[in-house]
Coordinates of C-alpha atoms in Angstrom, one line a residue:
Chain A
M27 CA 6.7 1.5 39.3
T28 CA 4.6 -1.6 40.4
D29 CA 7.2 -4.9 40.0
L30 CA 7.4 -6.4 36.8
R31 CA 9.5 -8.5 36.9
D32 CA 6.8 -11.7 36.9
T33 CA 4.5 -10.8 34.3
T34 CA 4.7 -12.8 31.4
S35 CA 0.4 -12.2 32.4
S36 CA -1.8 -10.1 31.0
L37 CA -2.0 -6.6 32.2
P38 CA -5.0 -6.2 33.2
E39 CA -8.3 -4.2 30.9
V40 CA -7.4 -1.4 28.9
P41 CA -9.2 1.3 28.5
L42 CA -7.1 1.4 24.7
D43 CA -10.2 0.4 23.1
L44 CA -10.2 -1.4 19.7
A45 CA -14.6 -1.0 19.4
D46 CA -13.1 3.1 19.1
L47 CA -11.1 2.8 17.0
A48 CA -13.5 1.3 14.7
V49 CA -15.3 4.2 14.8
R50 CA -12.9 6.6 14.4
Q51 CA -11.8 5.1 11.3
H52 CA -15.5 6.6 9.7
G53 CA -13.6 9.8 9.7
S54 CA -12.2 11.5 6.8
P55 CA -8.3 9.7 5.6
R56 CA -7.4 13.6 4.5
H57 CA -4.0 13.5 7.2
L58 CA -2.5 10.1 9.2
L59 CA -1.3 11.3 12.1
S60 CA -1.9 8.1 13.9
V61 CA -1.9 4.3 13.0
A62 CA -5.5 4.2 15.9
D63 CA -7.0 6.5 13.4
L64 CA -6.9 3.1 10.3
G65 CA -8.8 1.6 12.9
P66 CA -7.7 -2.4 11.4
Q67 CA -9.3 -2.2 8.3
G68 CA -8.2 0.8 7.5
I69 CA -4.5 -0.7 7.6
T70 CA -5.8 -4.1 5.9
D71 CA -6.4 -1.8 3.0
I72 CA -3.9 0.5 3.0
L73 CA -1.6 -3.0 2.6
R74 CA -4.3 -4.3 0.1
L75 CA -3.1 -1.3 -2.1
T76 CA 0.6 -0.9 -1.0
D77 CA 0.4 -5.0 -3.3
S78 CA 0.3 -2.7 -6.0
F79 CA 2.2 -0.8 -5.3
V80 CA 5.3 -3.6 -5.1
E81 CA 4.2 -4.3 -8.6
V82 CA 5.2 -0.5 -9.5
S83 CA 8.2 -0.2 -7.8
R84 CA 9.4 -3.6 -9.9
R85 CA 8.7 -2.2 -13.3
S86 CA 11.3 -1.5 -15.4
I87 CA 10.4 1.8 -15.2
P88 CA 9.0 2.4 -11.6
K89 CA 7.2 5.5 -11.4
V90 CA 2.8 6.1 -12.5
P91 CA 1.6 9.6 -12.6
A92 CA -0.7 9.5 -10.2
L93 CA -0.2 12.5 -8.1
R94 CA 0.9 14.7 -11.3
G95 CA 0.3 18.2 -10.2
K96 CA 0.7 17.6 -6.9
T97 CA 2.7 18.6 -4.7
V98 CA 4.9 17.5 -1.3
V99 CA 7.0 19.0 1.3
S100 CA 9.0 17.2 4.2
V101 CA 8.7 19.0 7.0
F102 CA 12.4 17.8 9.1
F103 CA 12.9 19.5 12.9
E104 CA 14.6 16.0 14.0
D105 CA 17.7 13.9 11.8
S106 CA 17.0 11.3 9.6
T107 CA 18.0 8.9 6.6
R108 CA 15.7 7.1 5.8
T109 CA 12.8 8.1 6.4
R110 CA 13.1 11.5 4.0
L111 CA 14.3 9.1 1.6
S112 CA 11.7 7.4 1.7
F113 CA 9.1 8.9 1.5
E114 CA 10.3 11.5 -1.0
T115 CA 10.3 8.2 -4.0
A116 CA 7.4 7.3 -2.7
A117 CA 6.1 10.6 -3.6
R118 CA 8.7 11.0 -6.8
R119 CA 7.1 7.4 -8.1
L120 CA 4.1 8.9 -7.5
S121 CA 5.0 11.6 -9.9
A122 CA 4.4 14.3 -7.5
D123 CA 6.9 17.3 -6.9
V124 CA 8.5 16.8 -4.3
M125 CA 10.3 19.5 -1.7
T126 CA 12.8 19.3 1.6
F127 CA 12.4 21.7 4.2
S128 CA 15.3 20.9 6.9
A129 CA 14.7 23.0 10.1
S130 CA 18.4 23.4 11.0
S131 CA 19.2 25.4 7.3
S132 CA 15.6 26.7 7.7
S133 CA 14.5 30.8 8.8
L134 CA 14.4 29.2 12.4
N135 CA 17.3 30.3 12.9
K136 CA 16.5 33.8 12.8
G137 CA 13.7 32.8 15.2
E138 CA 10.5 32.3 12.9
S139 CA 8.5 29.8 15.0
L140 CA 6.7 25.9 14.2
K141 CA 2.8 27.8 13.4
D142 CA 4.9 30.7 11.1
T143 CA 7.2 27.7 8.7
V144 CA 4.5 25.9 8.2
L145 CA 1.9 28.4 7.3
T146 CA 4.1 30.2 5.5
I147 CA 4.6 26.0 3.3
Q148 CA 1.8 25.8 2.8
A149 CA 1.5 29.1 1.0
M150 CA 2.5 28.1 -1.0
G151 CA -0.1 25.9 -2.7
V152 CA 1.6 22.6 -1.3
D153 CA -0.4 19.2 -1.3
A154 CA 0.2 17.9 1.6
L155 CA 3.2 17.9 4.1
V156 CA 5.1 15.2 6.1
V157 CA 6.2 16.4 9.4
R158 CA 9.1 14.9 12.0
H159 CA 9.7 16.1 15.1
S160 CA 10.6 15.6 18.6
G161 CA 7.8 16.3 19.8
S162 CA 5.6 13.8 20.3
G163 CA 2.0 15.7 18.9
V164 CA 4.2 18.3 17.0
P165 CA 1.9 16.7 13.3
W166 CA -2.2 17.4 15.2
Q167 CA -0.3 21.1 16.1
V168 CA 0.3 21.5 12.7
A169 CA -2.7 19.3 12.1
G170 CA -4.8 22.0 13.5
W171 CA -3.0 24.9 11.8
L172 CA -3.4 24.2 8.5
D173 CA -6.2 24.3 5.7
G174 CA -5.5 21.9 2.9
P175 CA -2.6 20.4 2.6
S176 CA -3.0 17.0 4.4
V177 CA -0.5 16.1 7.3
L178 CA 1.4 13.0 8.0
N179 CA 2.9 11.1 10.5
A180 CA 7.1 10.9 9.4
G181 CA 8.1 9.9 13.6
D182 CA 6.2 12.8 16.6
G183 CA 8.3 12.4 19.7
W184 CA 8.5 9.3 21.5
H185 CA 4.7 9.4 20.3
E186 CA 4.1 8.0 16.8
H187 CA 5.9 6.6 13.3
P188 CA 2.4 5.5 11.3
T189 CA 4.7 4.1 8.9
Q190 CA 7.0 2.5 10.2
A191 CA 4.0 0.6 12.0
L192 CA 1.6 -0.1 8.6
L193 CA 5.0 -1.1 6.8
D194 CA 6.2 -3.8 9.8
C195 CA 2.9 -5.1 9.3
Y196 CA 3.3 -5.6 5.7
T197 CA 6.4 -6.9 5.8
I198 CA 5.2 -10.0 8.0
T199 CA 1.7 -10.4 6.9
R200 CA 3.4 -10.8 3.0
R201 CA 6.9 -12.8 4.5
L202 CA 4.7 -14.6 6.7
G203 CA 2.4 -16.1 3.5
L204 CA -0.9 -15.1 5.4
D205 CA -4.6 -13.7 4.9
P206 CA -5.0 -10.6 4.0
E207 CA -8.3 -10.7 5.9
E208 CA -6.8 -12.2 8.7
G209 CA -3.8 -10.6 9.7
L210 CA -2.0 -11.1 12.4
T211 CA -5.0 -13.4 13.8
G212 CA -2.5 -15.2 16.9
K213 CA 0.9 -14.7 15.7
R214 CA 3.2 -14.0 18.4
I215 CA 5.3 -10.9 17.8
A216 CA 7.8 -9.7 20.8
I217 CA 9.2 -5.8 20.2
V218 CA 12.6 -6.2 22.3
G219 CA 14.6 -3.7 24.2
D220 CA 14.0 0.5 24.6
I221 CA 10.6 0.7 24.7
R222 CA 10.4 3.5 27.2
H223 CA 11.4 5.7 23.4
S224 CA 10.5 4.3 21.0
R225 CA 7.6 5.9 18.8
V226 CA 7.8 2.9 16.9
A227 CA 6.7 0.6 19.6
R228 CA 3.6 2.6 20.3
S229 CA 2.6 2.6 17.3
D230 CA 3.7 -1.3 16.2
V231 CA 1.9 -2.5 19.2
L232 CA -1.2 -0.6 18.5
A233 CA -0.8 -1.7 14.5
F234 CA 0.0 -5.5 15.6
T235 CA -3.1 -6.0 18.6
A236 CA -5.5 -3.5 15.8
L237 CA -4.7 -6.7 13.5
G238 CA -4.7 -9.2 15.9
A239 CA -1.5 -10.7 17.5
E240 CA -0.2 -11.2 20.3
V241 CA 2.4 -9.0 21.5
T242 CA 5.6 -8.7 24.2
L243 CA 7.8 -6.6 25.6
V244 CA 10.5 -7.7 26.8
A245 CA 13.4 -5.2 28.2
P246 CA 14.8 -4.2 31.1
P247 CA 12.0 -1.8 33.6
T248 CA 14.2 1.2 33.1
L249 CA 13.8 0.6 29.9
L250 CA 9.8 0.6 29.2
P251 CA 7.4 3.8 29.9
P252 CA 6.5 4.5 33.4
S253 CA 2.8 3.3 33.6
L254 CA 1.5 0.3 30.8
A255 CA -1.8 0.9 31.4
G256 CA -3.9 1.1 28.8
W257 CA -1.1 -1.0 26.4
P258 CA -3.0 -4.2 25.4
V259 CA 0.6 -6.3 25.4
S260 CA 2.5 -8.2 28.1
V261 CA 5.5 -8.3 29.1
T262 CA 8.9 -10.3 30.3
H263 CA 12.4 -9.9 31.1
D264 CA 13.5 -13.6 29.8
L265 CA 14.1 -12.9 26.6
D266 CA 15.5 -16.9 26.2
R267 CA 12.7 -18.3 27.3
L268 CA 9.3 -16.0 24.8
L269 CA 12.2 -16.3 21.9
P270 CA 11.3 -19.9 20.3
T271 CA 7.1 -19.4 20.9
L272 CA 7.9 -16.6 18.3
D273 CA 7.0 -15.6 14.8
V274 CA 8.2 -12.4 14.4
V275 CA 10.8 -11.0 16.8
Y276 CA 11.0 -7.2 16.5
V277 CA 14.7 -5.5 18.1
L278 CA 14.4 -1.7 18.0
R279 CA 17.7 0.4 18.8
L280 CA 19.3 1.6 21.7
Q281 CA 18.0 5.4 21.1
R282 CA 21.0 7.3 23.2
E283 CA 20.8 10.3 22.0
R284 CA 17.5 10.6 24.2
M285 CA 18.0 8.8 27.4
L286 CA 18.8 12.2 29.6
E287 CA 19.7 9.6 32.5
A288 CA 22.1 6.8 33.7
L289 CA 19.6 3.7 32.6
L290 CA 22.0 1.5 31.0
P291 CA 24.7 0.7 33.1
S292 CA 26.3 -1.0 30.9
L293 CA 26.3 -1.5 27.6
R294 CA 27.7 -4.9 27.2
E295 CA 25.6 -5.0 29.7
Y296 CA 22.0 -5.3 28.0
T297 CA 23.9 -6.8 25.3
A298 CA 24.7 -8.8 27.5
N299 CA 20.7 -9.7 28.8
Y300 CA 18.4 -8.5 25.8
G301 CA 20.4 -8.3 22.1
L302 CA 19.9 -10.6 20.0
T303 CA 23.6 -12.5 20.0
R304 CA 23.7 -15.8 18.0
R305 CA 22.6 -17.6 21.0
R306 CA 19.4 -16.2 21.2
A307 CA 19.2 -15.9 17.5
A308 CA 18.5 -19.9 17.4
L309 CA 16.5 -20.7 19.7
L310 CA 14.5 -19.0 16.9
E311 CA 12.1 -21.2 15.3
E312 CA 13.5 -21.8 11.4
N313 CA 10.2 -19.2 9.8
A314 CA 10.4 -17.5 12.7
L315 CA 11.2 -13.0 10.9
I316 CA 13.7 -10.7 12.8
M317 CA 12.8 -7.2 12.4
H318 CA 14.2 -3.7 13.3
P319 CA 13.2 -0.6 12.3
G320 CA 16.3 1.0 11.8
P321 CA 19.4 2.3 11.8
V322 CA 21.2 -0.9 13.6
N323 CA 23.7 -0.6 16.4
R324 CA 25.4 -4.0 14.6
G325 CA 26.7 -5.5 18.6
V326 CA 24.2 -4.2 21.0
E327 CA 21.3 -4.7 20.6
I328 CA 21.5 -7.1 18.0
A329 CA 24.7 -9.3 16.7
S330 CA 26.2 -8.4 12.8
E331 CA 25.5 -11.5 12.1
V332 CA 22.2 -12.7 12.3
A333 CA 20.8 -8.9 11.1
D334 CA 22.7 -10.5 7.8
Q335 CA 21.1 -13.9 8.6
P336 CA 18.3 -15.1 6.2
G337 CA 15.6 -14.7 8.4
S338 CA 16.4 -11.3 8.8
V339 CA 13.7 -9.4 6.8
I340 CA 15.5 -5.9 7.0
T341 CA 16.7 -4.5 4.4
A342 CA 12.5 -5.9 3.3
Q343 CA 11.3 -3.7 5.2
V344 CA 12.9 -0.8 3.9
S345 CA 11.3 -1.6 -0.2
N346 CA 8.3 -2.2 1.5
G347 CA 8.3 1.4 3.0
V348 CA 8.3 3.0 -0.4
A349 CA 5.6 0.9 -1.7
V350 CA 3.7 1.6 1.8
R351 CA 4.2 5.7 1.9
M352 CA 2.7 5.3 -1.9
A353 CA 0.0 3.7 -0.8
V354 CA -0.5 6.2 1.8
L355 CA 0.6 9.4 0.3
F356 CA -1.7 7.8 -2.8
L357 CA -5.3 7.4 -0.6
L358 CA -4.4 11.2 0.8
L359 CA -4.3 13.1 -1.6
G360 CA -4.8 10.9 -5.4
S361 CA -7.7 8.6 -5.0
G362 CA -10.6 10.1 -3.2
V363 CA -11.3 6.9 -1.6
D364 CA -12.9 6.8 1.7
L365 CA -11.0 4.6 3.1
A366 CA -14.4 3.5 5.0
S367 CA -16.0 3.3 1.6
A368 CA -13.8 2.4 0.0
Chain B
M1 CA -20.6 -4.1 -15.7
A2 CA -17.4 -3.7 -13.9
K3 CA -17.1 -4.3 -10.5
R4 CA -15.3 -0.9 -11.4
E5 CA -18.9 0.7 -12.0
R6 CA -20.9 -0.4 -10.1
A7 CA -18.6 0.5 -7.1
L8 CA -18.9 4.1 -8.4
A9 CA -23.0 5.3 -9.2
P10 CA -24.1 7.3 -6.9
P11 CA -22.4 7.8 -3.6
Y12 CA -20.6 4.4 -3.7
G13 CA -23.2 1.4 -4.8
G14 CA -26.0 2.3 -7.2
V15 CA -28.4 -0.3 -7.9
F16 CA -27.8 -1.8 -12.0
V17 CA -31.5 -1.8 -13.5
A18 CA -30.9 -4.2 -16.3
R19 CA -33.8 -3.3 -19.4
T20 CA -32.8 -6.0 -22.6
T21 CA -30.5 -8.3 -23.1
V22 CA -29.1 -7.5 -26.5
M23 CA -26.7 -10.0 -26.5
D24 CA -27.7 -13.7 -25.0
A25 CA -24.3 -16.2 -23.6
D26 CA -24.3 -17.9 -26.8
D27 CA -24.2 -14.6 -28.4
V28 CA -21.2 -13.8 -26.5
R29 CA -19.5 -17.2 -27.5
R30 CA -19.4 -16.6 -30.9
A31 CA -19.0 -14.0 -31.4
T32 CA -16.0 -14.2 -28.8
W33 CA -14.1 -16.8 -31.2
R34 CA -15.0 -14.6 -34.7
M35 CA -12.8 -12.1 -32.7
A36 CA -10.3 -14.5 -31.6
H37 CA -10.6 -15.6 -35.3
E38 CA -9.8 -12.2 -36.1
I39 CA -6.8 -11.5 -34.2
I40 CA -5.0 -14.8 -35.9
E41 CA -6.3 -13.7 -39.4
R42 CA -4.8 -10.5 -39.1
N43 CA -1.6 -10.9 -38.0
H44 CA -1.1 -14.5 -39.5
D45 CA 1.8 -15.6 -36.8
T46 CA 0.2 -15.6 -32.9
R47 CA 4.1 -16.5 -31.8
D48 CA 4.1 -13.2 -30.6
V49 CA 0.6 -12.2 -29.7
V50 CA 0.2 -12.3 -26.3
V51 CA -3.5 -10.4 -24.9
V52 CA -3.7 -8.3 -21.9
G53 CA -7.1 -7.5 -20.1
L54 CA -7.6 -4.9 -18.3
Q55 CA -9.5 -4.5 -13.9
T56 CA -12.0 -5.7 -13.9
G57 CA -13.9 -6.1 -16.8
G58 CA -11.8 -6.7 -19.8
V59 CA -10.0 -10.3 -17.5
W60 CA -12.1 -12.4 -19.0
L61 CA -12.3 -11.7 -22.4
A62 CA -8.7 -11.0 -22.3
Q63 CA -9.1 -15.2 -21.0
R64 CA -11.2 -16.7 -22.9
L65 CA -10.0 -15.6 -26.5
A66 CA -6.5 -16.3 -25.2
Q67 CA -7.4 -19.6 -24.5
V68 CA -9.1 -19.5 -28.2
V69 CA -6.1 -18.0 -29.8
G70 CA -4.5 -21.2 -28.2
E71 CA -5.8 -23.9 -28.9
V72 CA -6.2 -22.5 -33.1
N73 CA -2.7 -22.0 -33.4
G74 CA -1.6 -25.2 -31.7
E75 CA 0.3 -22.6 -29.0
D76 CA -0.4 -21.3 -25.3
V77 CA -0.4 -16.9 -26.3
G78 CA 0.4 -14.5 -23.4
L79 CA -2.2 -13.2 -20.6
G80 CA -1.5 -10.1 -18.8
T81 CA -3.7 -8.0 -17.1
L82 CA -3.7 -4.5 -15.8
D83 CA -4.5 -2.4 -13.7
V84 CA -4.8 1.3 -15.0
A85 CA -6.0 3.5 -11.6
F86 CA -3.1 5.2 -11.5
Y87 CA -3.2 6.5 -14.8
R88 CA -6.1 7.1 -15.1
D89 CA -7.1 10.9 -15.6
D90 CA -10.3 11.3 -13.2
I91 CA -7.8 9.5 -10.4
G92 CA -10.5 10.5 -7.4
L93 CA -13.9 10.0 -9.5
R94 CA -12.9 6.1 -10.0
P95 CA -12.7 4.4 -6.3
V96 CA -9.5 2.2 -6.3
L97 CA -9.8 -1.6 -6.2
P98 CA -7.1 -3.2 -4.3
E99 CA -7.8 -6.5 -5.5
A100 CA -7.2 -5.5 -9.7
A101 CA -4.0 -5.8 -9.6
T102 CA -0.9 -5.3 -12.5
N103 CA 0.1 -8.9 -13.5
I104 CA 1.9 -8.8 -16.3
P105 CA 4.4 -12.3 -17.0
F106 CA 6.3 -11.4 -19.7
E107 CA 8.3 -8.9 -22.0
L108 CA 6.1 -6.3 -23.6
T109 CA 9.4 -5.4 -25.6
G110 CA 8.7 -6.8 -29.8
K111 CA 5.4 -8.1 -29.1
T112 CA 2.3 -7.4 -30.6
V113 CA -0.3 -6.5 -27.4
I114 CA -4.3 -6.6 -27.9
L115 CA -5.8 -5.0 -25.2
V116 CA -8.8 -6.0 -24.4
D117 CA -11.3 -4.1 -22.4
D118 CA -15.7 -5.7 -22.3
V119 CA -16.8 -1.8 -22.8
L120 CA -15.2 0.4 -24.9
F121 CA -16.9 4.4 -24.1
T122 CA -15.3 7.6 -24.2
G123 CA -11.8 5.6 -24.6
R124 CA -10.2 7.5 -21.3
T125 CA -9.6 4.4 -20.4
I126 CA -7.8 2.9 -22.9
R127 CA -5.5 6.4 -22.7
A128 CA -4.8 4.8 -19.5
A129 CA -3.7 2.2 -20.7
L130 CA -1.8 3.2 -23.5
N131 CA 0.3 5.3 -21.0
A132 CA 0.7 2.1 -18.5
L133 CA 1.6 -0.4 -21.3
A134 CA 4.8 2.0 -22.9
D135 CA 6.7 1.7 -19.2
Y136 CA 6.5 -2.2 -19.3
G137 CA 8.0 -2.0 -22.3
R138 CA 7.6 -0.9 -26.2
A139 CA 5.4 -3.0 -27.8
R140 CA 5.6 -3.2 -31.5
A141 CA 2.4 -2.6 -32.0
V142 CA -1.2 -3.0 -29.4
Q143 CA -4.2 -3.8 -31.1
L144 CA -8.1 -3.2 -29.0
A145 CA -10.4 -5.9 -28.6
V146 CA -13.7 -5.4 -27.5
M147 CA -16.7 -6.8 -26.6
V148 CA -19.1 -4.1 -27.3
D149 CA -18.5 -1.1 -28.4
R150 CA -21.0 2.3 -26.9
G151 CA -19.8 4.7 -28.2
H152 CA -19.9 8.6 -27.5
R153 CA -15.6 8.7 -27.5
E154 CA -13.9 12.0 -26.3
L155 CA -11.0 11.2 -27.6
P156 CA -9.1 9.8 -31.0
I157 CA -9.0 5.7 -30.6
R158 CA -11.0 3.2 -32.1
P159 CA -11.0 -0.3 -31.5
D160 CA -9.6 -3.5 -33.9
Y161 CA -11.9 -6.5 -33.0
V162 CA -15.3 -5.9 -31.6
G163 CA -17.9 -7.7 -29.9
K164 CA -21.1 -5.5 -31.7
N165 CA -21.7 -2.1 -32.5
L166 CA -24.0 -0.6 -29.9
P167 CA -25.2 2.3 -30.2
T168 CA -26.2 3.8 -26.4
R169 CA -27.6 7.0 -24.4
R170 CA -24.9 8.2 -22.2
D171 CA -26.9 7.9 -19.2
E172 CA -27.4 4.3 -19.9
M173 CA -24.6 1.1 -18.7
V174 CA -23.5 -1.4 -21.1
D175 CA -22.8 -4.8 -18.5
A176 CA -20.9 -7.0 -21.0
T177 CA -20.0 -10.9 -18.9
E178 CA -20.0 -14.0 -21.4
A179 CA -23.8 -14.3 -19.0
G180 CA -25.0 -11.8 -22.0
V181 CA -24.5 -8.5 -22.7
I182 CA -27.4 -6.0 -21.1
I183 CA -28.2 -2.8 -21.7
G184 CA -29.1 -1.1 -17.9
D185 CA -29.5 2.6 -15.9
V186 CA -28.4 2.5 -12.1
T187 CA -30.0 3.9 -10.4
A188 CA -29.5 5.5 -6.4
P189 CA -30.1 2.6 -4.1

């Protein structure tokens, strides 16, 4: 691994080409697999549509008949509380029928393959599969097998979690009161913590930079990916110096369940160097946002008081998540609108 | 023609070719005044009257009606907007305009709602709007005001206040704005 100690400087020119994203956005939005498929305009369009669904969620009857007669299945091969509930709530608020598949109580235990499982679900006549799997790329594989239903990636391994990135973009732009056309232009965002194991970080980097933000990753070298070639970000290990310059500090969960090797000397040392403690939170500008994708390890990556202080938008992220997922489901299943021509 | 229809016509982006001007700006203004007075006359007391314009074509007329009713009666009239994109039975045929938002800044229960659109055609938009309104509360009554009734109804819906009854062919387009009412055709660009 390269020495990353003095790298507040940006990385060299990167192969991740935003012009390429602009080309890809003209593809049909039948599936939502990666943030990269949307492009800056696609992301902006979804955020705009989300405003309408935030309004729906505020009503006394927060339900519209837009997806009546459609069936959405959540197919989760990995544990989840908020993402699954959020998708299911979103589908119900659009009047879709919702089925839940959970791997632990399925015929997978009798040896049925992944392919047979999703083909069985398709044969029941569903319109969308919301897929989470611990293997990177599984939603792509599933989308390739299916013929008809939409596939929504609800998190695949360490790879991507596109709806999380969309709800994060929504939360930031609306909380900071930004012009939808300008996106995140010039905003400084730090993503702190376990980048290596984080699909949220990968999708967020794609989405934030697509909207024009300057993204800095902050993590111990052991929790950074083996190579950052192609990431349009800078890297630092000095959180204290960075904090006063930030518009958003995005704290990631320390994913202890994915750590197969000893990557950290101790949790206390991690908290001392990279945790968002009360002392560090005081270094932030008054209007800066504190974000976390949940679930929160209170006292590890973020102090309990900091998670609950006024600048923290962690619960807003969750409620915006429902509206963002309504927008995505509506776009894929209900509107008949090509994102590129809408 | 409302922005949605403009965006809809042959695949996203037809060209509206004006043929006949049916009403000019003065005619529209006079019709608006008459409709506002009819609203006052019919409802006696406008304290419980609110005006809700349908996105996007009905918003201008709703603003004008609320303004005139307010001026004549000396009391502000509640004004809202309603987007029925999520309630339509032809979802998938019409593009969703992200900027067309619902904004109803008052309680509907017990109110008399004047639902406002520019052109009344098949009645399907109004059907969707009635469903949408029901999700906001139980209005005491809903009345319908349109600048143009062009016929060809597909549902049992009729307007209470009409700017002009205008017989049309089904394939024509009607554009009703503050600047006037125009009949025309939509052709591919």
